[in-house]
XYZ file of C-alpha atoms in Angstrom:
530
model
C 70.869 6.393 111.215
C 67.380 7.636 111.447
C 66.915 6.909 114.982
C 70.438 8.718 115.288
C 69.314 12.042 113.923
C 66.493 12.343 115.650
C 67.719 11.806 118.745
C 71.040 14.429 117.719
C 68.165 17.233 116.601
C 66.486 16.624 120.330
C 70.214 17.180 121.685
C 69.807 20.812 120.119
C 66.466 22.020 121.395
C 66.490 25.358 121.928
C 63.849 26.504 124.713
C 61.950 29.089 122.277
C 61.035 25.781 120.258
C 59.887 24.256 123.317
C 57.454 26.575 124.133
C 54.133 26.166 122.522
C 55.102 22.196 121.674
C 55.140 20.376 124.854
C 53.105 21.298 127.650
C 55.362 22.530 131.047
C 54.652 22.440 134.823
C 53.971 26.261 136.021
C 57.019 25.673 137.527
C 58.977 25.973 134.477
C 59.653 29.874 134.712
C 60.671 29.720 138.525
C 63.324 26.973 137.470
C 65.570 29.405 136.059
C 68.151 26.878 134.056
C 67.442 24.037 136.992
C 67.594 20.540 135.018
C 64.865 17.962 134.737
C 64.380 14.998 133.564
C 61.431 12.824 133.016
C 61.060 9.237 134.536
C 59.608 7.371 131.672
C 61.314 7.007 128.103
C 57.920 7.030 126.254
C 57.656 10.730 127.007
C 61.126 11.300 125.757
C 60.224 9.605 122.317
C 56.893 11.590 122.079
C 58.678 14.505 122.928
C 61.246 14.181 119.863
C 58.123 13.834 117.529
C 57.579 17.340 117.658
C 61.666 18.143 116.652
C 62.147 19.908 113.045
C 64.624 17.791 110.822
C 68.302 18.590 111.251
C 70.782 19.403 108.702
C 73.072 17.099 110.488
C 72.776 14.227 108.479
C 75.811 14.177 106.507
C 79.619 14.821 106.851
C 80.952 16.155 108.886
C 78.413 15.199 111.607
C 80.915 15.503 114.643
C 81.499 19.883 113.678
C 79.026 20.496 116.729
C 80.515 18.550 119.156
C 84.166 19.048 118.314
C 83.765 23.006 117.653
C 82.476 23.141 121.093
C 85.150 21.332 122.886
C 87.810 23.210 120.796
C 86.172 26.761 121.771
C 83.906 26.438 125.209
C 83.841 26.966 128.798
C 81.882 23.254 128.893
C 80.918 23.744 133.029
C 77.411 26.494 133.492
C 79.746 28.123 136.208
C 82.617 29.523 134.967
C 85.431 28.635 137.160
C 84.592 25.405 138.361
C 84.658 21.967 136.743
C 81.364 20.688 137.371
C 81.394 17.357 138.256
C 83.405 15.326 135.476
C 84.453 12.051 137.655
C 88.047 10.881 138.010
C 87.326 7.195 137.090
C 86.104 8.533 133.315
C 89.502 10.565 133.076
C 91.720 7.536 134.244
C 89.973 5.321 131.559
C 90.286 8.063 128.988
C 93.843 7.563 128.005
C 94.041 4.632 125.258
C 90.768 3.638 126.385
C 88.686 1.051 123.731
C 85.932 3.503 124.601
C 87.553 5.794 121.968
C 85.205 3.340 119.209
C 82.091 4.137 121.138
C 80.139 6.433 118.832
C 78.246 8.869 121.216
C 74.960 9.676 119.691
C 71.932 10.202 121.763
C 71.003 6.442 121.987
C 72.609 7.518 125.443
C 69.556 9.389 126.586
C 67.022 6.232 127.192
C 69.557 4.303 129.804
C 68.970 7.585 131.954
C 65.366 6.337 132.572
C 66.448 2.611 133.101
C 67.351 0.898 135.837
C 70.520 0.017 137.308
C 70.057 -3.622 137.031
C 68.775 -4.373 133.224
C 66.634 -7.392 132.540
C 68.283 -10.327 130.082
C 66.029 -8.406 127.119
C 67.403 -5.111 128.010
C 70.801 -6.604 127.440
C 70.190 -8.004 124.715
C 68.899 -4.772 123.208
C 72.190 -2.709 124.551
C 74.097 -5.460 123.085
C 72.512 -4.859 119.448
C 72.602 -1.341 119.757
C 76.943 -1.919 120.326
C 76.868 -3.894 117.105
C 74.940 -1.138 114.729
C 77.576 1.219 116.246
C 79.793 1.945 114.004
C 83.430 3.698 113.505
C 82.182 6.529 111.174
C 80.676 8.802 114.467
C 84.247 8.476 116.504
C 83.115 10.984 118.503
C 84.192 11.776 122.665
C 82.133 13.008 124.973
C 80.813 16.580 124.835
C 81.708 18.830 127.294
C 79.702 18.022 130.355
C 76.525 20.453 130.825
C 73.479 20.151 133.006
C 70.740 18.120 131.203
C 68.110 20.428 129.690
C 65.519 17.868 129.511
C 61.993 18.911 130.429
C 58.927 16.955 132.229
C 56.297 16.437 129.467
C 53.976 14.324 131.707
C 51.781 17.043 133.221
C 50.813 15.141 136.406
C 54.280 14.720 137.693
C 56.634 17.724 138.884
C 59.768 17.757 137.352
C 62.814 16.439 139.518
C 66.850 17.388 139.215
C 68.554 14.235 138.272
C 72.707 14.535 138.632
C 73.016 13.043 135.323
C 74.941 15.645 133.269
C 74.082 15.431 129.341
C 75.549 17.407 126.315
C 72.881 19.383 125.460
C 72.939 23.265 124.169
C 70.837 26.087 125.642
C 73.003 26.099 128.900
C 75.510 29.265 127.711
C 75.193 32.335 129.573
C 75.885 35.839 128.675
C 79.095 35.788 130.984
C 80.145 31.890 129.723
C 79.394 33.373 125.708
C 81.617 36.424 126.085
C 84.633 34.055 127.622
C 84.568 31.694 124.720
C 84.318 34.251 122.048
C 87.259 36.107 123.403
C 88.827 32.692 123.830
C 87.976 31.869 119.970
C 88.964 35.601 119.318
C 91.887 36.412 120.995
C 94.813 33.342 120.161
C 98.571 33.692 119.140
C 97.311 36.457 116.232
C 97.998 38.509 119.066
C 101.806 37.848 119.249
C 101.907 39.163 115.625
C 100.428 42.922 115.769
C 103.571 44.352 116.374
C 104.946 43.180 112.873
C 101.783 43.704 111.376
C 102.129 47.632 112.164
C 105.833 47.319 110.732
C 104.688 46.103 107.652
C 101.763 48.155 106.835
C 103.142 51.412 109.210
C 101.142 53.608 111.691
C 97.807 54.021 109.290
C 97.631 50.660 108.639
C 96.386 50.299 112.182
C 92.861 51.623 110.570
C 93.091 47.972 108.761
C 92.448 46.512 111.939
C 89.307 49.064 113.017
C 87.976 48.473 109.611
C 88.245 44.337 110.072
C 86.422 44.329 113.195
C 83.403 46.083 112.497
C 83.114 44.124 108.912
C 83.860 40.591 111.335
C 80.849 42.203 113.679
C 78.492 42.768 110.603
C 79.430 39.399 109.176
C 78.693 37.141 112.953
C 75.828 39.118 112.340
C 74.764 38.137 109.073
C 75.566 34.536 110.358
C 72.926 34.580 112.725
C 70.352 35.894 110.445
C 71.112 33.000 108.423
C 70.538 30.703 111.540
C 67.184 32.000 112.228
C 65.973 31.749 108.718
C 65.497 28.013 109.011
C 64.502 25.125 112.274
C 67.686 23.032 112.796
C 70.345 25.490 111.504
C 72.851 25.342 114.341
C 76.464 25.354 112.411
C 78.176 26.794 110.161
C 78.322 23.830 107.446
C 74.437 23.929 108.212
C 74.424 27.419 106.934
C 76.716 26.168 103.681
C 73.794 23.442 103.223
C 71.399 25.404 103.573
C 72.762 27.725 100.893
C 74.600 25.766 98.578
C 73.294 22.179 99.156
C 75.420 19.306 100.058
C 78.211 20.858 98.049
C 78.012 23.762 100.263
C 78.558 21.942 102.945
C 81.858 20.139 101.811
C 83.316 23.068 101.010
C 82.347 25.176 103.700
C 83.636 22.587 106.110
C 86.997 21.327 104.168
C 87.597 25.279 104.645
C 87.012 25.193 108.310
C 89.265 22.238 109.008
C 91.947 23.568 106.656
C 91.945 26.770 109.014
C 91.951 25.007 112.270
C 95.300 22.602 110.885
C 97.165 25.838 110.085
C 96.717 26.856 113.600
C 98.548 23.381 114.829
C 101.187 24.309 112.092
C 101.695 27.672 113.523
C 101.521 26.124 116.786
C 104.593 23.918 116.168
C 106.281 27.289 114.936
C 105.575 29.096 117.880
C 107.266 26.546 119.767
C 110.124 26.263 117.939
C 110.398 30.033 117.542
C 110.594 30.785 121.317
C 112.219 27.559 123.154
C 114.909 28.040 120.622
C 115.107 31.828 122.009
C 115.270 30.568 125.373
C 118.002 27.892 124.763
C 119.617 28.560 121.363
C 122.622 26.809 122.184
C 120.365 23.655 122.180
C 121.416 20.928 119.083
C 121.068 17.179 118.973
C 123.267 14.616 116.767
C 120.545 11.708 115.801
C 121.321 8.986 112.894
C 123.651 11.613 111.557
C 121.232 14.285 111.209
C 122.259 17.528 113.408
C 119.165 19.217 114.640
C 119.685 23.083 115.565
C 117.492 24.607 118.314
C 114.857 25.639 116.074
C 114.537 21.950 114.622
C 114.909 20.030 117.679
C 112.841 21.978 120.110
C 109.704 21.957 116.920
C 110.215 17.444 117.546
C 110.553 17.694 121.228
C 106.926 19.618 121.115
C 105.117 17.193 118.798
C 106.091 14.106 120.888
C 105.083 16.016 124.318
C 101.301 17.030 122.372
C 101.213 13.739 120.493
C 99.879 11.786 123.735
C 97.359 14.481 124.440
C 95.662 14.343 120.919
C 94.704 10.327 121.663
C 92.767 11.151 124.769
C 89.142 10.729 124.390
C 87.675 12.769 126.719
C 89.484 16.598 126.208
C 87.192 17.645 128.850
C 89.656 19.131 130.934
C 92.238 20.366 128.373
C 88.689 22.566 127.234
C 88.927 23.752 130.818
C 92.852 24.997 130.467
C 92.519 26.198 127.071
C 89.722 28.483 128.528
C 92.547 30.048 130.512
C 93.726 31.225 127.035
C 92.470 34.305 127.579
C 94.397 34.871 130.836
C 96.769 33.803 128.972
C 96.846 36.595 126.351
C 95.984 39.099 129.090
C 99.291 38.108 131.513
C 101.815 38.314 127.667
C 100.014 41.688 127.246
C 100.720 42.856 130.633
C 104.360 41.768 130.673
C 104.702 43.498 127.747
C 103.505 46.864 128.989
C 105.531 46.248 132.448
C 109.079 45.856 130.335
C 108.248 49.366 128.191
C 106.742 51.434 131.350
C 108.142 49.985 134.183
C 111.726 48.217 133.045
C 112.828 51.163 130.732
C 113.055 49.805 127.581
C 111.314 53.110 126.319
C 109.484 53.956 122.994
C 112.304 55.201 120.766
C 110.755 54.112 117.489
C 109.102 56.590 115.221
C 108.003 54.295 112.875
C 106.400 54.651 109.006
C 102.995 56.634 108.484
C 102.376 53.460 105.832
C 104.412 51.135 104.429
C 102.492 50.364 100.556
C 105.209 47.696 99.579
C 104.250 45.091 102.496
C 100.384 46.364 103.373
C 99.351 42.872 101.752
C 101.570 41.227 104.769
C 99.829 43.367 107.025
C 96.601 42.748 105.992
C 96.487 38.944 106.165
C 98.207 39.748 110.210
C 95.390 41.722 111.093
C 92.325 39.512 108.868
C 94.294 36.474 111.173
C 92.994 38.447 114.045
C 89.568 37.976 113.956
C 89.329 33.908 112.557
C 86.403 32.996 115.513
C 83.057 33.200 112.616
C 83.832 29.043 113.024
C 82.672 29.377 116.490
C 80.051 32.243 116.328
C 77.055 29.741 115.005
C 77.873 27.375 118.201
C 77.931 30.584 120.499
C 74.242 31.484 119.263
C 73.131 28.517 119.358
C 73.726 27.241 122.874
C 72.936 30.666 124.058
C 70.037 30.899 127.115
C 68.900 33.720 126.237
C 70.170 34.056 121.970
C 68.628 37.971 122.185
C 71.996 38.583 123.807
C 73.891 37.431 121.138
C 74.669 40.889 119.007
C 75.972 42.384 122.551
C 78.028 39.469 122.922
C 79.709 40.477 119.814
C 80.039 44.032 120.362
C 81.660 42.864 123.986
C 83.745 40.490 122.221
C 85.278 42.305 119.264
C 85.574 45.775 121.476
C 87.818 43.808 124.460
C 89.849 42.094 122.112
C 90.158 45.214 118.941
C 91.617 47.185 122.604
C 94.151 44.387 123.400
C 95.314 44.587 119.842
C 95.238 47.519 119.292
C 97.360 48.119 122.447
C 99.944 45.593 121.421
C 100.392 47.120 117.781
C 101.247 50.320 119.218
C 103.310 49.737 122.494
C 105.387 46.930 120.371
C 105.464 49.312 117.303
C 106.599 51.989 119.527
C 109.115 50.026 121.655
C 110.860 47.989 118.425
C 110.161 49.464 115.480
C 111.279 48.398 112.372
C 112.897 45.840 114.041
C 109.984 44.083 115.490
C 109.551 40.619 114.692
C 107.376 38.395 114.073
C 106.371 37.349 117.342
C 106.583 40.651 119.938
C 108.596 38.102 122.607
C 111.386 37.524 120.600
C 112.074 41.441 120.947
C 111.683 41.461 124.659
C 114.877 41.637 126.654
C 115.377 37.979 127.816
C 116.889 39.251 130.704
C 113.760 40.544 132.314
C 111.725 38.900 134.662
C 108.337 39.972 132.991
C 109.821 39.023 129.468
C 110.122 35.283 130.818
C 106.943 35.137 132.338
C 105.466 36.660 128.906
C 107.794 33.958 126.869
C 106.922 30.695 129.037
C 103.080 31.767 128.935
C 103.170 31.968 125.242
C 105.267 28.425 125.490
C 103.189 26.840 128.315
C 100.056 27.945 126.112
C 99.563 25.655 122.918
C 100.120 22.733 124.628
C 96.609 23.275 126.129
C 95.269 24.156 122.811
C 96.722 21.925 120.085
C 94.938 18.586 121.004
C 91.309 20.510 120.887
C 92.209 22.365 117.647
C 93.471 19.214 115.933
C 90.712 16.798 117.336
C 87.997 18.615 114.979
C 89.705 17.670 111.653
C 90.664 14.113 113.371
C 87.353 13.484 114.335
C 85.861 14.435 110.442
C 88.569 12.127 109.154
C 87.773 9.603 111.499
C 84.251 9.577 110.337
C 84.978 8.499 106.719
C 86.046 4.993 108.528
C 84.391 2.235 106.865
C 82.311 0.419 110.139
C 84.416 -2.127 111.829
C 84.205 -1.819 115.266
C 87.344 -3.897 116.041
C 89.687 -1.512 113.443
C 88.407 1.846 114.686
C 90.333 2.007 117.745
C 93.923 1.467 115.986
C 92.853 3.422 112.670
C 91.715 6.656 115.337
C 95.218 6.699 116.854
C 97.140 5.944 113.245
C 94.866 9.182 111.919
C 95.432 11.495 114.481
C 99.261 10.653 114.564
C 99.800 11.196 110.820
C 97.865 14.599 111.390
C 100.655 15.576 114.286
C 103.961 14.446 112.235
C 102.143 16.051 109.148
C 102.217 19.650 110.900
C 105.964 18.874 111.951
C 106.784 18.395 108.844
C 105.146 21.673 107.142
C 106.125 23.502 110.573
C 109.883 22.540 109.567
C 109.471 23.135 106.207
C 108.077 26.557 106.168
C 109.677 27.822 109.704
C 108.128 31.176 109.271
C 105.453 32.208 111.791
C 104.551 35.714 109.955
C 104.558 34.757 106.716
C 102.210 31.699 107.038
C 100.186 33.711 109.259
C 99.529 36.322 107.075
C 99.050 33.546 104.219
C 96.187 31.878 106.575
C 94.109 35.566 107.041
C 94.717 36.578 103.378
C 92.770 33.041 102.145
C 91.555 31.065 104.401
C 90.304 33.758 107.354
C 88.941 35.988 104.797
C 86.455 33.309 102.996
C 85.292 32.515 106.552
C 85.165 35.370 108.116
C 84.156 38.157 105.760
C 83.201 36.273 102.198
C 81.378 33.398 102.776
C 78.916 34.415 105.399
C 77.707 37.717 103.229
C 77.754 34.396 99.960
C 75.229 32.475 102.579
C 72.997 34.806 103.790
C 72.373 36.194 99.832
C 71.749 32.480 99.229
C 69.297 31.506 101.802
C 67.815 35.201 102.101
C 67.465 35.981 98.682
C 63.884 38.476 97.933
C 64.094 39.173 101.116
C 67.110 41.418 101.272
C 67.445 44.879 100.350
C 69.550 46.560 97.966
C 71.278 48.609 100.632
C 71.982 44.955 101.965
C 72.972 43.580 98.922
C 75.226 46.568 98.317
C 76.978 46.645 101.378
């Protein structure tokens, strides 16, 4: 386990720490994110003598990795898929590989040869055995390898090796997946939100996102108060101790299976709008639409939540945001284009359901689990305040814009998701329906595999059971949000329920409770007051 976190803190080097520690080529500066590697493993173990600790060295130690494939654009260009293989995607289905644990014991077979010697394979084959089920973990997102020449006689070479290492985010690639983390089916709700709070309950949303701005903030002051802070349990441990960290996370995973509940929802909400004429007679039970269409999509996701390598399901989810974007658009095409019109006056504020609306609009802005990954896998983390101004002002517009053109167009009638309103007959109120369908299908397997892959680490070791117990865990966790989906069929409601508890604590409470923890005598009282 030692040998395990060491290696995972060298995975998260960030380049300021690496100037000043190891001495670089004068190439270094002209390299401009080019990739490196260094022929000779001794250099790589000297080279991880001069990591800080990590705070990664109790549960849940998958957050990183799992947080990143739920919310990245893994490839450095955006738009392209780098150069994941089609042999590791065919073995990815079922695949035994799903028991590998993939720590950084990885990084030393990229300076061996091909063709190991009978020692060599007897070491690999001891290194299998102390692998164990408790770091189920799949492969990162692919990014270019990071690591630098420390031998000073020798020029650094590219390798085409490809390793999951942080520090490889532009400003461009940070903006997409905050939006991405940012802008989800919350957006489907604004409508009702201005129904239940009325037209100056908009200001609730204004006020939210530059509190959710001041807060990411805050979060990265706590990340640069301490080496090896790179998550946000590694904030709650750093303020609260081990304790902190539980919590902190048990939160975070709470959040993320609401989302696959309200996915399941969603599904049911708008395929039964589609077809609601659709029932099914099985073992005497009579499924309506609503019922039947809520199975069909948790037996079409099911399959994608065993793969191991999400790798290119991170790539589609990515298109969330076009996603959002297009349902936007087809909204604003069916009220200016199709006639529909803006007859509703509306409510200047509605006091008896403002709670309602305030949990709809707190929902909004649920990405701080994603900010600390952002920053820390940033190039150039100087960036990272005007990646949250660019962030929360794009997706505060879109909205924004859908409160008030789905306020305007369907009143007090608007429901809880804005497509259920739109004319079905329309072609742009299709398109806007089968995005929203087509949409969580992408997105359920990555959202889910986080809180699989923490449960999946509380597997006692037995390398032989971990393949069947993974598949049996993350199966439960599917039928499990069926069965709340079907018991509490209301999309709204448990919406509003999610940003009223859980999206407050993470977004606006427990960041300000962290950063009075770790920076405490150092802050000031207009700090402390605010």
């Amino acid at each position: 386990m030692k040998n395990s976190v060491s290696d995972q803190s060298f995975y998260n080097q960030s380049e300021d720490e690496d100037e000043g520690k190891v001495a670089w080529d004068n190439d270094r500066a002209e390299e401009d994110g080019n990739n490196s590697d260094s022929s000779d493993a001794s250099s790589i173990s000297s080279y991880q003598q001069h990591r800080p600790s990590s705070y990664n060295t109790t549960w849940p130690q998958s957050y990183r990795q799992s947080i990143d494939m739920y919310s990245s654009v893994a490839s450095p260009n955006i738009g392209f898929l780098g150069t994941p293989t089609l042999s590791r995607l065919g073995s990815s289905f079922f695949s035994s590989s799903l028991t590998r644990r993939h720590t950084p014991e990885l990084l030393p077979t990229l300076v061996k040869p091909l063709l190991h010697t009978d020692q060599e394979q007897q070491e690999q084959q001891q290194q299998e055995q102390r692998r164990s089920s408790q770091g189920l973990l799949p492969p990162l997102p692919t990014r270019r390898s990071s690591v630098k020449k420390v031998l000073p006689n020798h020029k650094p070479s590219s390798v085409s090796h490809e390793l999951p290492v942080s520090n490889q985010c532009s400003y461009g690639q940070a903006v997409i997946n905050g939006i991405n983390a940012l802008c989800g089916v919350g957006i489907l709700s604004t409508a009702n939100a201005m129904k239940e709070g009325g037209w100056a309950g908009l200001s609730i949303l204004f006020v939210f996102a530059i509190l959710a701005w001041y807060t990411g903030i805050l979060l990265r002051r706590c990340l640069d108060s301490e080496p090896g802070l790179e998550t946000y349990p590694d904030i709650g441990q750093a303020a609260f101790g081990t304790a902190g960290r539980f919590a902190i996370s048990i939160i975070l995973y709470v959040e993320l299976y609401a989302c696959c509940v309200e996915y399941i929802i969603l599904e049911g909400d708008n395929l039964s709008s589609l077809f609601p004429h659709a029932h099914l007679s099985l073992l005497g039970l009579e499924l309506n639409s609503h019922h039947l269409f809520s199975l069909i999509t948790t037996l079409a996701v099911l399959p994608t939540v065993w793969l191991r390598d999400l790798s290119v399901l991170s790539y589609i989810s990515a298109g969330g945001v076009i996603a959002s974007v297009a349902v936007v658009l087809c909204l604003f095409w069916v009220g200016l284009v199709d006639d529909v019109g803006f007859q509703s006056q509306g409510t200047t504020l509605n006091l008896t359901t403002l709670p309602v609306a305030i949990g709809l609009y707190g929902y909004c802005y649920s990405g701080h689990a994603v900010f600390p990954n952002i920053y820390s896998s940033m190039v150039k983390p100087t960036q990272y305040p005007s990646v949250l101004i660019t962030c929360f002002v794009l997706v505060t517009m879109l909205y924004a814009g859908v409160a008030i053109m789905g306020y305007a167009m369907f009143g007090e009638t608007a429901l809880s998701q804005f497509t259920l309103n739109m004319p079905q007959n329309l072609v742009a109120s299709k398109i806007a329906v089968w995005t929203t369908v087509v949409n969580p299908f992408t997105k359920y397997a990555l959202t889910i595999s986080p809180v699989a892959l923490s449960l999946e680490e509380l597997i006692p070791s037995n390398h032989m059971k971990s393949h069947l117990y993974s598949v049996l865990i993350r199966t439960a966790l599917v039928i499990s949000t069926l069965l709340v989906g079907l018991t509490i069929p209301f999309f709204g409601l448990v919406m509003a329920l999610i940003g009223s508890s859980l999206t407050m604590l993470v977004t606006f409470i427990l960041p300000c409770a962290c950063f009075l923890s770790i920076l405490k005598g150092k802050v000031t009282r207009t700090q402390v007051s605010f």
